[in-house]
GROMACS .gro file of C-alpha atoms in nm:
model
  429
    1UNK     CA    1   9.654   1.700  -0.360
    2UNK     CA    2   9.489   1.555  -0.079
    3UNK     CA    3   9.171   1.322  -0.165
    4UNK     CA    4   8.818   1.568  -0.200
    5UNK     CA    5   8.603   1.250  -0.067
    6UNK     CA    6   8.297   1.518  -0.053
    7UNK     CA    7   8.056   1.532   0.139
    8UNK     CA    8   7.926   1.903   0.192
    9UNK     CA    9   7.583   1.955   0.062
   10UNK     CA   10   7.246   1.952   0.041
   11UNK     CA   11   7.127   1.527   0.027
   12UNK     CA   12   6.781   1.587  -0.113
   13UNK     CA   13   6.653   1.410  -0.382
   14UNK     CA   14   6.682   1.459  -0.741
   15UNK     CA   15   6.452   1.722  -0.780
   16UNK     CA   16   6.452   2.022  -0.559
   17UNK     CA   17   6.135   2.216  -0.406
   18UNK     CA   18   6.197   2.474  -0.787
   19UNK     CA   19   6.269   2.187  -0.980
   20UNK     CA   20   5.962   2.020  -1.018
   21UNK     CA   21   5.775   1.822  -1.283
   22UNK     CA   22   5.500   2.023  -1.170
   23UNK     CA   23   5.239   2.173  -0.937
   24UNK     CA   24   5.013   1.988  -1.184
   25UNK     CA   25   5.095   1.648  -1.045
   26UNK     CA   26   4.920   1.714  -0.724
   27UNK     CA   27   4.622   1.893  -0.787
   28UNK     CA   28   4.250   1.764  -0.944
   29UNK     CA   29   4.219   1.596  -1.270
   30UNK     CA   30   4.113   1.516  -1.608
   31UNK     CA   31   3.783   1.470  -1.536
   32UNK     CA   32   3.804   1.056  -1.588
   33UNK     CA   33   3.985   1.026  -1.274
   34UNK     CA   34   3.886   1.043  -0.927
   35UNK     CA   35   3.962   1.439  -0.794
   36UNK     CA   36   3.787   1.516  -1.083
   37UNK     CA   37   3.483   1.304  -0.986
   38UNK     CA   38   3.566   1.425  -0.622
   39UNK     CA   39   3.494   1.802  -0.677
   40UNK     CA   40   3.172   1.771  -0.894
   41UNK     CA   41   2.840   1.497  -0.862
   42UNK     CA   42   2.694   1.666  -0.545
   43UNK     CA   43   2.372   1.674  -0.676
   44UNK     CA   44   2.244   1.447  -0.421
   45UNK     CA   45   2.193   1.748  -0.225
   46UNK     CA   46   1.885   1.762  -0.324
   47UNK     CA   47   1.634   1.690  -0.043
   48UNK     CA   48   1.868   1.589   0.199
   49UNK     CA   49   1.753   1.685   0.567
   50UNK     CA   50   2.001   1.791   0.778
   51UNK     CA   51   2.257   1.578   0.988
   52UNK     CA   52   2.090   1.229   0.712
   53UNK     CA   53   2.357   1.073   0.627
   54UNK     CA   54   2.247   0.859   0.247
   55UNK     CA   55   2.385   0.537   0.125
   56UNK     CA   56   2.416   0.406  -0.199
   57UNK     CA   57   2.647   0.232  -0.369
   58UNK     CA   58   2.542   0.275  -0.696
   59UNK     CA   59   2.618   0.703  -0.751
   60UNK     CA   60   2.957   0.676  -0.977
   61UNK     CA   61   2.946   0.556  -1.344
   62UNK     CA   62   3.171   0.467  -1.550
   63UNK     CA   63   3.338   0.611  -1.879
   64UNK     CA   64   3.212   0.467  -2.148
   65UNK     CA   65   3.491   0.693  -2.349
   66UNK     CA   66   3.783   0.632  -2.144
   67UNK     CA   67   3.661   0.203  -2.112
   68UNK     CA   68   3.673   0.204  -2.548
   69UNK     CA   69   3.979   0.421  -2.496
   70UNK     CA   70   4.170   0.132  -2.286
   71UNK     CA   71   4.017  -0.116  -2.585
   72UNK     CA   72   4.211   0.119  -2.844
   73UNK     CA   73   4.554   0.046  -2.645
   74UNK     CA   74   4.546  -0.325  -2.687
   75UNK     CA   75   4.350  -0.440  -2.926
   76UNK     CA   76   4.663  -0.608  -3.020
   77UNK     CA   77   4.725  -0.807  -2.651
   78UNK     CA   78   4.351  -0.960  -2.539
   79UNK     CA   79   4.517  -1.075  -2.190
   80UNK     CA   80   4.711  -0.732  -2.138
   81UNK     CA   81   4.320  -0.595  -2.190
   82UNK     CA   82   4.137  -0.806  -1.981
   83UNK     CA   83   4.423  -0.726  -1.638
   84UNK     CA   84   4.372  -0.349  -1.781
   85UNK     CA   85   3.987  -0.427  -1.647
   86UNK     CA   86   4.070  -0.586  -1.430
   87UNK     CA   87   4.274  -0.348  -1.271
   88UNK     CA   88   4.024  -0.051  -1.402
   89UNK     CA   89   3.722  -0.241  -1.202
   90UNK     CA   90   3.892  -0.204  -0.905
   91UNK     CA   91   3.983   0.089  -0.915
   92UNK     CA   92   3.563   0.185  -1.014
   93UNK     CA   93   3.464  -0.054  -0.694
   94UNK     CA   94   3.727   0.221  -0.496
   95UNK     CA   95   3.545   0.550  -0.673
   96UNK     CA   96   3.247   0.465  -0.536
   97UNK     CA   97   3.081   0.689  -0.290
   98UNK     CA   98   2.907   0.506  -0.011
   99UNK     CA   99   2.814   0.796   0.225
  100UNK     CA  100   2.683   1.184   0.205
  101UNK     CA  101   2.618   1.398   0.459
  102UNK     CA  102   2.459   1.797   0.437
  103UNK     CA  103   2.424   2.024   0.707
  104UNK     CA  104   2.346   2.365   0.601
  105UNK     CA  105   2.055   2.566   0.421
  106UNK     CA  106   1.839   2.470   0.227
  107UNK     CA  107   1.491   2.619   0.006
  108UNK     CA  108   1.079   2.541   0.031
  109UNK     CA  109   1.170   2.230  -0.160
  110UNK     CA  110   1.474   2.067   0.046
  111UNK     CA  111   1.747   2.110  -0.127
  112UNK     CA  112   2.089   2.230  -0.009
  113UNK     CA  113   2.043   2.650  -0.101
  114UNK     CA  114   2.251   2.860   0.087
  115UNK     CA  115   2.598   2.801   0.213
  116UNK     CA  116   2.626   2.486   0.367
  117UNK     CA  117   2.849   2.171   0.363
  118UNK     CA  118   2.870   1.831   0.248
  119UNK     CA  119   3.107   1.619   0.363
  120UNK     CA  120   3.118   1.280   0.091
  121UNK     CA  121   3.255   0.919   0.150
  122UNK     CA  122   3.414   0.748  -0.074
  123UNK     CA  123   3.401   0.252  -0.043
  124UNK     CA  124   3.822   0.323  -0.041
  125UNK     CA  125   3.761   0.526   0.277
  126UNK     CA  126   3.822   0.917   0.105
  127UNK     CA  127   3.654   1.228   0.245
  128UNK     CA  128   3.596   1.496   0.071
  129UNK     CA  129   3.398   1.749   0.249
  130UNK     CA  130   3.329   2.098   0.020
  131UNK     CA  131   3.214   2.396   0.199
  132UNK     CA  132   3.016   2.695   0.048
  133UNK     CA  133   2.750   2.795  -0.120
  134UNK     CA  134   2.499   2.590  -0.273
  135UNK     CA  135   2.168   2.652  -0.497
  136UNK     CA  136   1.919   2.391  -0.604
  137UNK     CA  137   2.127   2.147  -0.451
  138UNK     CA  138   2.384   2.205  -0.642
  139UNK     CA  139   2.753   2.389  -0.580
  140UNK     CA  140   2.759   2.728  -0.670
  141UNK     CA  141   2.953   3.052  -0.552
  142UNK     CA  142   3.181   3.091  -0.323
  143UNK     CA  143   3.339   2.780  -0.159
  144UNK     CA  144   3.638   2.555  -0.014
  145UNK     CA  145   3.681   2.155  -0.134
  146UNK     CA  146   3.909   2.032   0.139
  147UNK     CA  147   4.062   1.654  -0.062
  148UNK     CA  148   4.162   1.343   0.175
  149UNK     CA  149   4.553   1.403   0.082
  150UNK     CA  150   4.523   1.772   0.305
  151UNK     CA  151   4.480   1.898  -0.043
  152UNK     CA  152   4.242   2.280  -0.038
  153UNK     CA  153   4.041   2.452  -0.371
  154UNK     CA  154   3.946   2.790  -0.341
  155UNK     CA  155   3.711   2.931  -0.542
  156UNK     CA  156   3.417   3.001  -0.677
  157UNK     CA  157   3.204   2.755  -0.849
  158UNK     CA  158   2.959   2.771  -1.104
  159UNK     CA  159   2.667   2.509  -1.202
  160UNK     CA  160   2.875   2.276  -0.967
  161UNK     CA  161   3.238   2.334  -1.108
  162UNK     CA  162   3.462   2.568  -1.021
  163UNK     CA  163   3.510   2.822  -1.305
  164UNK     CA  164   3.707   3.200  -1.305
  165UNK     CA  165   4.009   3.217  -1.016
  166UNK     CA  166   4.080   2.953  -0.823
  167UNK     CA  167   4.352   2.874  -0.552
  168UNK     CA  168   4.462   2.484  -0.511
  169UNK     CA  169   4.744   2.457  -0.238
  170UNK     CA  170   4.868   2.105  -0.176
  171UNK     CA  171   4.921   1.950   0.157
  172UNK     CA  172   5.257   2.083   0.164
  173UNK     CA  173   5.177   2.457   0.141
  174UNK     CA  174   5.249   2.448  -0.242
  175UNK     CA  175   5.042   2.602  -0.467
  176UNK     CA  176   4.906   2.722  -0.732
  177UNK     CA  177   4.660   2.991  -0.861
  178UNK     CA  178   4.427   3.055  -1.155
  179UNK     CA  179   4.195   3.031  -1.414
  180UNK     CA  180   3.968   2.755  -1.435
  181UNK     CA  181   3.740   2.666  -1.649
  182UNK     CA  182   3.498   2.366  -1.660
  183UNK     CA  183   3.658   2.252  -1.296
  184UNK     CA  184   4.009   2.242  -1.460
  185UNK     CA  185   4.318   2.493  -1.449
  186UNK     CA  186   4.350   2.637  -1.828
  187UNK     CA  187   4.500   3.000  -1.897
  188UNK     CA  188   4.754   3.196  -1.723
  189UNK     CA  189   4.784   3.006  -1.393
  190UNK     CA  190   5.109   3.057  -1.140
  191UNK     CA  191   5.313   2.812  -0.907
  192UNK     CA  192   5.467   2.872  -0.602
  193UNK     CA  193   5.710   2.702  -0.361
  194UNK     CA  194   5.630   2.699  -0.006
  195UNK     CA  195   5.799   2.952   0.086
  196UNK     CA  196   5.555   3.187  -0.196
  197UNK     CA  197   5.825   3.141  -0.453
  198UNK     CA  198   5.774   3.201  -0.746
  199UNK     CA  199   5.838   2.815  -0.943
  200UNK     CA  200   5.604   2.858  -1.284
  201UNK     CA  201   5.366   3.128  -1.433
  202UNK     CA  202   5.244   3.069  -1.815
  203UNK     CA  203   4.942   2.906  -1.953
  204UNK     CA  204   4.782   2.563  -1.857
  205UNK     CA  205   4.533   2.354  -2.051
  206UNK     CA  206   4.320   2.082  -1.858
  207UNK     CA  207   4.550   2.091  -1.493
  208UNK     CA  208   4.877   2.030  -1.705
  209UNK     CA  209   5.119   2.364  -1.823
  210UNK     CA  210   5.044   2.342  -2.213
  211UNK     CA  211   5.141   2.663  -2.341
  212UNK     CA  212   5.388   2.964  -2.361
  213UNK     CA  213   5.548   2.960  -1.964
  214UNK     CA  214   5.882   3.019  -1.759
  215UNK     CA  215   6.014   2.777  -1.496
  216UNK     CA  216   6.205   2.932  -1.199
  217UNK     CA  217   6.467   2.664  -1.101
  218UNK     CA  218   6.581   2.704  -0.720
  219UNK     CA  219   6.976   2.729  -0.839
  220UNK     CA  220   6.887   3.082  -0.996
  221UNK     CA  221   6.855   2.964  -1.444
  222UNK     CA  222   6.463   2.898  -1.577
  223UNK     CA  223   6.364   2.784  -1.855
  224UNK     CA  224   6.175   3.029  -2.151
  225UNK     CA  225   5.963   2.898  -2.376
  226UNK     CA  226   5.648   2.650  -2.480
  227UNK     CA  227   5.553   2.342  -2.277
  228UNK     CA  228   5.330   2.087  -2.432
  229UNK     CA  229   5.107   1.891  -2.188
  230UNK     CA  230   5.323   1.869  -1.921
  231UNK     CA  231   5.669   1.899  -2.068
  232UNK     CA  232   5.878   2.123  -2.216
  233UNK     CA  233   5.894   2.101  -2.553
  234UNK     CA  234   5.949   2.338  -2.821
  235UNK     CA  235   6.181   2.437  -3.191
  236UNK     CA  236   6.217   2.804  -2.980
  237UNK     CA  237   6.269   2.743  -2.618
  238UNK     CA  238   6.592   2.855  -2.396
  239UNK     CA  239   6.765   2.759  -2.063
  240UNK     CA  240   6.818   3.088  -1.888
  241UNK     CA  241   7.220   3.062  -1.702
  242UNK     CA  242   7.217   3.168  -1.393
  243UNK     CA  243   7.258   3.581  -1.352
  244UNK     CA  244   7.618   3.634  -1.281
  245UNK     CA  245   7.673   3.859  -1.545
  246UNK     CA  246   7.643   4.149  -1.739
  247UNK     CA  247   7.485   3.987  -2.015
  248UNK     CA  248   7.226   3.708  -1.990
  249UNK     CA  249   7.361   3.367  -2.079
  250UNK     CA  250   7.177   3.145  -2.266
  251UNK     CA  251   7.115   2.791  -2.465
  252UNK     CA  252   6.867   2.783  -2.784
  253UNK     CA  253   6.670   2.579  -2.975
  254UNK     CA  254   6.461   2.284  -2.953
  255UNK     CA  255   6.381   2.111  -2.639
  256UNK     CA  256   6.159   1.751  -2.681
  257UNK     CA  257   6.011   1.545  -2.439
  258UNK     CA  258   6.119   1.780  -2.194
  259UNK     CA  259   6.505   1.710  -2.284
  260UNK     CA  260   6.747   1.924  -2.507
  261UNK     CA  261   6.815   1.823  -2.818
  262UNK     CA  262   7.039   2.085  -2.988
  263UNK     CA  263   7.044   2.401  -2.803
  264UNK     CA  264   7.323   2.698  -2.926
  265UNK     CA  265   7.521   2.960  -2.724
  266UNK     CA  266   7.417   3.274  -2.671
  267UNK     CA  267   7.555   3.535  -2.420
  268UNK     CA  268   7.293   3.828  -2.466
  269UNK     CA  269   7.179   3.825  -2.825
  270UNK     CA  270   7.441   3.725  -3.016
  271UNK     CA  271   7.488   3.356  -3.069
  272UNK     CA  272   7.850   3.264  -2.971
  273UNK     CA  273   7.901   2.964  -3.157
  274UNK     CA  274   7.771   2.647  -3.360
  275UNK     CA  275   7.787   2.386  -3.207
  276UNK     CA  276   7.486   2.217  -3.115
  277UNK     CA  277   7.464   2.096  -2.761
  278UNK     CA  278   7.212   1.828  -2.550
  279UNK     CA  279   7.089   1.665  -2.358
  280UNK     CA  280   7.407   1.404  -2.181
  281UNK     CA  281   7.317   1.264  -1.798
  282UNK     CA  282   7.667   1.008  -1.748
  283UNK     CA  283   7.577   0.688  -1.621
  284UNK     CA  284   7.845   0.469  -1.409
  285UNK     CA  285   7.984   0.427  -1.749
  286UNK     CA  286   8.041   0.690  -1.914
  287UNK     CA  287   8.089   1.076  -1.751
  288UNK     CA  288   8.022   1.267  -2.152
  289UNK     CA  289   8.001   1.241  -2.473
  290UNK     CA  290   8.185   1.497  -2.559
  291UNK     CA  291   8.443   1.515  -2.234
  292UNK     CA  292   8.617   1.801  -2.424
  293UNK     CA  293   8.351   1.983  -2.534
  294UNK     CA  294   8.357   2.259  -2.234
  295UNK     CA  295   8.092   2.471  -2.077
  296UNK     CA  296   8.019   2.853  -2.263
  297UNK     CA  297   7.859   2.953  -1.940
  298UNK     CA  298   8.195   2.846  -1.702
  299UNK     CA  299   8.431   2.972  -1.923
  300UNK     CA  300   8.318   3.286  -1.927
  301UNK     CA  301   8.310   3.235  -1.509
  302UNK     CA  302   8.620   3.050  -1.421
  303UNK     CA  303   8.925   2.917  -1.569
  304UNK     CA  304   9.180   2.611  -1.400
  305UNK     CA  305   9.553   2.674  -1.293
  306UNK     CA  306   9.816   2.569  -1.009
  307UNK     CA  307   9.672   2.663  -0.678
  308UNK     CA  308   9.921   2.866  -0.467
  309UNK     CA  309   9.798   2.710  -0.147
  310UNK     CA  310  10.070   2.378  -0.059
  311UNK     CA  311  10.096   2.100  -0.228
  312UNK     CA  312   9.727   2.188  -0.364
  313UNK     CA  313   9.760   2.099  -0.690
  314UNK     CA  314   9.541   2.214  -0.994
  315UNK     CA  315   9.252   2.500  -0.881
  316UNK     CA  316   8.987   2.703  -0.966
  317UNK     CA  317   8.991   3.078  -0.996
  318UNK     CA  318   8.718   3.337  -1.112
  319UNK     CA  319   8.765   3.448  -1.512
  320UNK     CA  320   8.524   3.784  -1.370
  321UNK     CA  321   8.418   3.949  -1.115
  322UNK     CA  322   8.115   3.755  -0.946
  323UNK     CA  323   7.885   3.826  -0.721
  324UNK     CA  324   7.732   3.617  -0.424
  325UNK     CA  325   7.507   3.368  -0.395
  326UNK     CA  326   7.505   3.271  -0.786
  327UNK     CA  327   7.614   2.878  -0.971
  328UNK     CA  328   7.951   2.935  -1.166
  329UNK     CA  329   8.106   2.679  -1.220
  330UNK     CA  330   7.989   2.268  -1.238
  331UNK     CA  331   8.050   2.033  -1.092
  332UNK     CA  332   7.951   1.657  -1.356
  333UNK     CA  333   8.115   1.293  -1.307
  334UNK     CA  334   7.976   0.976  -1.295
  335UNK     CA  335   7.737   0.820  -1.140
  336UNK     CA  336   7.764   0.600  -0.872
  337UNK     CA  337   7.620   0.386  -0.559
  338UNK     CA  338   7.712   0.601  -0.308
  339UNK     CA  339   7.771   0.289  -0.051
  340UNK     CA  340   8.065   0.075  -0.254
  341UNK     CA  341   8.170   0.475  -0.281
  342UNK     CA  342   8.211   0.434   0.086
  343UNK     CA  343   8.313   0.085   0.060
  344UNK     CA  344   8.673   0.181  -0.188
  345UNK     CA  345   9.029   0.268  -0.052
  346UNK     CA  346   9.027   0.703   0.061
  347UNK     CA  347   9.237   0.767  -0.266
  348UNK     CA  348   9.052   0.657  -0.448
  349UNK     CA  349   8.748   0.911  -0.353
  350UNK     CA  350   8.969   1.190  -0.474
  351UNK     CA  351   8.733   1.361  -0.674
  352UNK     CA  352   8.422   1.220  -0.521
  353UNK     CA  353   8.084   1.429  -0.406
  354UNK     CA  354   7.792   1.329  -0.276
  355UNK     CA  355   7.467   1.409  -0.506
  356UNK     CA  356   7.159   1.277  -0.307
  357UNK     CA  357   7.129   1.035  -0.068
  358UNK     CA  358   7.169   0.741  -0.296
  359UNK     CA  359   7.411   0.840  -0.570
  360UNK     CA  360   7.807   1.043  -0.612
  361UNK     CA  361   7.927   1.168  -0.842
  362UNK     CA  362   8.274   1.131  -0.939
  363UNK     CA  363   8.561   1.213  -1.156
  364UNK     CA  364   8.753   0.948  -1.236
  365UNK     CA  365   9.158   0.984  -1.244
  366UNK     CA  366   9.142   0.938  -1.653
  367UNK     CA  367   8.880   1.206  -1.645
  368UNK     CA  368   9.105   1.440  -1.411
  369UNK     CA  369   9.310   1.646  -1.594
  370UNK     CA  370   9.185   1.930  -1.816
  371UNK     CA  371   9.300   1.771  -2.134
  372UNK     CA  372   9.124   1.483  -2.075
  373UNK     CA  373   8.827   1.634  -1.965
  374UNK     CA  374   8.681   2.015  -1.898
  375UNK     CA  375   8.303   1.991  -2.036
  376UNK     CA  376   8.263   2.055  -1.649
  377UNK     CA  377   8.535   2.182  -1.350
  378UNK     CA  378   8.353   2.236  -1.065
  379UNK     CA  379   8.608   1.944  -0.960
  380UNK     CA  380   8.908   2.170  -0.955
  381UNK     CA  381   8.833   2.321  -0.614
  382UNK     CA  382   9.025   2.322  -0.393
  383UNK     CA  383   8.966   2.285   0.005
  384UNK     CA  384   9.004   2.555   0.285
  385UNK     CA  385   8.986   2.449   0.667
  386UNK     CA  386   8.999   2.885   0.699
  387UNK     CA  387   8.608   2.933   0.733
  388UNK     CA  388   8.717   3.291   0.664
  389UNK     CA  389   8.902   3.182   0.354
  390UNK     CA  390   8.619   2.998   0.194
  391UNK     CA  391   8.384   3.260  -0.102
  392UNK     CA  392   8.225   2.909  -0.245
  393UNK     CA  393   8.015   2.614  -0.169
  394UNK     CA  394   7.840   2.264  -0.301
  395UNK     CA  395   7.562   2.330  -0.456
  396UNK     CA  396   7.251   2.104  -0.658
  397UNK     CA  397   7.192   2.205  -0.986
  398UNK     CA  398   7.028   2.170  -1.286
  399UNK     CA  399   7.171   2.170  -1.599
  400UNK     CA  400   7.004   2.103  -1.921
  401UNK     CA  401   7.304   1.870  -2.095
  402UNK     CA  402   7.387   1.710  -1.730
  403UNK     CA  403   7.043   1.684  -1.538
  404UNK     CA  404   7.120   1.686  -1.210
  405UNK     CA  405   7.461   1.766  -1.106
  406UNK     CA  406   7.647   1.995  -0.788
  407UNK     CA  407   7.744   2.302  -0.921
  408UNK     CA  408   7.993   2.548  -0.701
  409UNK     CA  409   7.809   2.857  -0.589
  410UNK     CA  410   7.963   3.179  -0.431
  411UNK     CA  411   7.886   3.232  -0.070
  412UNK     CA  412   8.126   3.643  -0.155
  413UNK     CA  413   8.134   3.850  -0.381
  414UNK     CA  414   8.510   3.728  -0.536
  415UNK     CA  415   8.741   3.928  -0.728
  416UNK     CA  416   8.884   3.840  -1.089
  417UNK     CA  417   9.154   3.552  -1.030
  418UNK     CA  418   9.111   3.436  -0.655
  419UNK     CA  419   9.107   3.090  -0.636
  420UNK     CA  420   8.760   2.950  -0.564
  421UNK     CA  421   8.776   2.806  -0.207
  422UNK     CA  422   8.525   2.547  -0.109
  423UNK     CA  423   8.436   2.300   0.248
  424UNK     CA  424   8.500   1.944   0.142
  425UNK     CA  425   8.354   1.904   0.488
  426UNK     CA  426   8.699   1.728   0.668
  427UNK     CA  427   8.608   1.710   1.064
  428UNK     CA  428   8.907   1.809   1.225
  429UNK     CA  429   9.101   1.606   1.493
   0.00000   0.00000   0.00000
């Protein structure tokens, strides 16, 4: 069998667009945060003459509740508490508003009233601008907030806080829309990527996922169930495999802190195994805690046998008819420094593949055969130099057991019994 130093496929980071922890990481956060303070407190627009700049270095007051919380956290470590206080002082100093300019309509007593624009500059140099409607000196009505990082928040303001339906758009084009209460996302929310594909549909509380929701993964899988303070967490959650089969396949059970603690395999509504799967990400030494525990979805889709191609050894074959553009096999392995893998002898890289720009996945020689390792089978797929014969490709994949890995994804419809052939990225000279 020829060495399989595979370099094809995406070399992006460990999280794809649909696998970001949450767009909420980028949106305006709680009241104690800098961005939340920028959202509110434009009452200084009262009595501001058009095109007049006001400078004030004491407009923001410290949050006593936050200070008390910090004291409780660091109660047993005076030095750490002092360091924390110094950090808080530095952050507070950066938050100081030093300049604001209002241009627009005013009422009889000189307050911002009607359509206008207020620009607020902070000591850090950050500038926040609000374009919209004012009433009695505060934001009230339709408006658009523009943040220093290029993000925007569009919606209806009531008594200086965005309230009801609003849309926050990140600088990268991803956006989140839903219900705002007291300036924070709360209730039903939808997240979208920059191509307007739905990423998440579910409940938020104080700007993070909290409650029931569905996270749609870019590889075709999805997470359904409960979220707690931004983490996928609950005793009746489930991971849904990509839809390669007529019956929906899933792992159902308990998740904690975003990781699967105990999941059982279901095909449709039928539980097929009493063996519990758990999050078991590899490292540079361990490929799996249970190397002989096969993935049940992969076992339904594929099998390993000798390839009819000359000198190819074993290959990966479709067990059932497979549709186009669906992940059907997984490529787990030990995680190694890509630069060190490149420096190894070529013969040592027969089952190594690039995961991202810094990390390679490798199935070591002692785990190359299914008699010693069958937790994943993606390393068994063979290469074809003929593009017409290739019917699959390597692709990034999130698996609740293995973490971020590569997968074998079909690029054509594949009949049962056909060998799955990919491109190793070899150069032909």
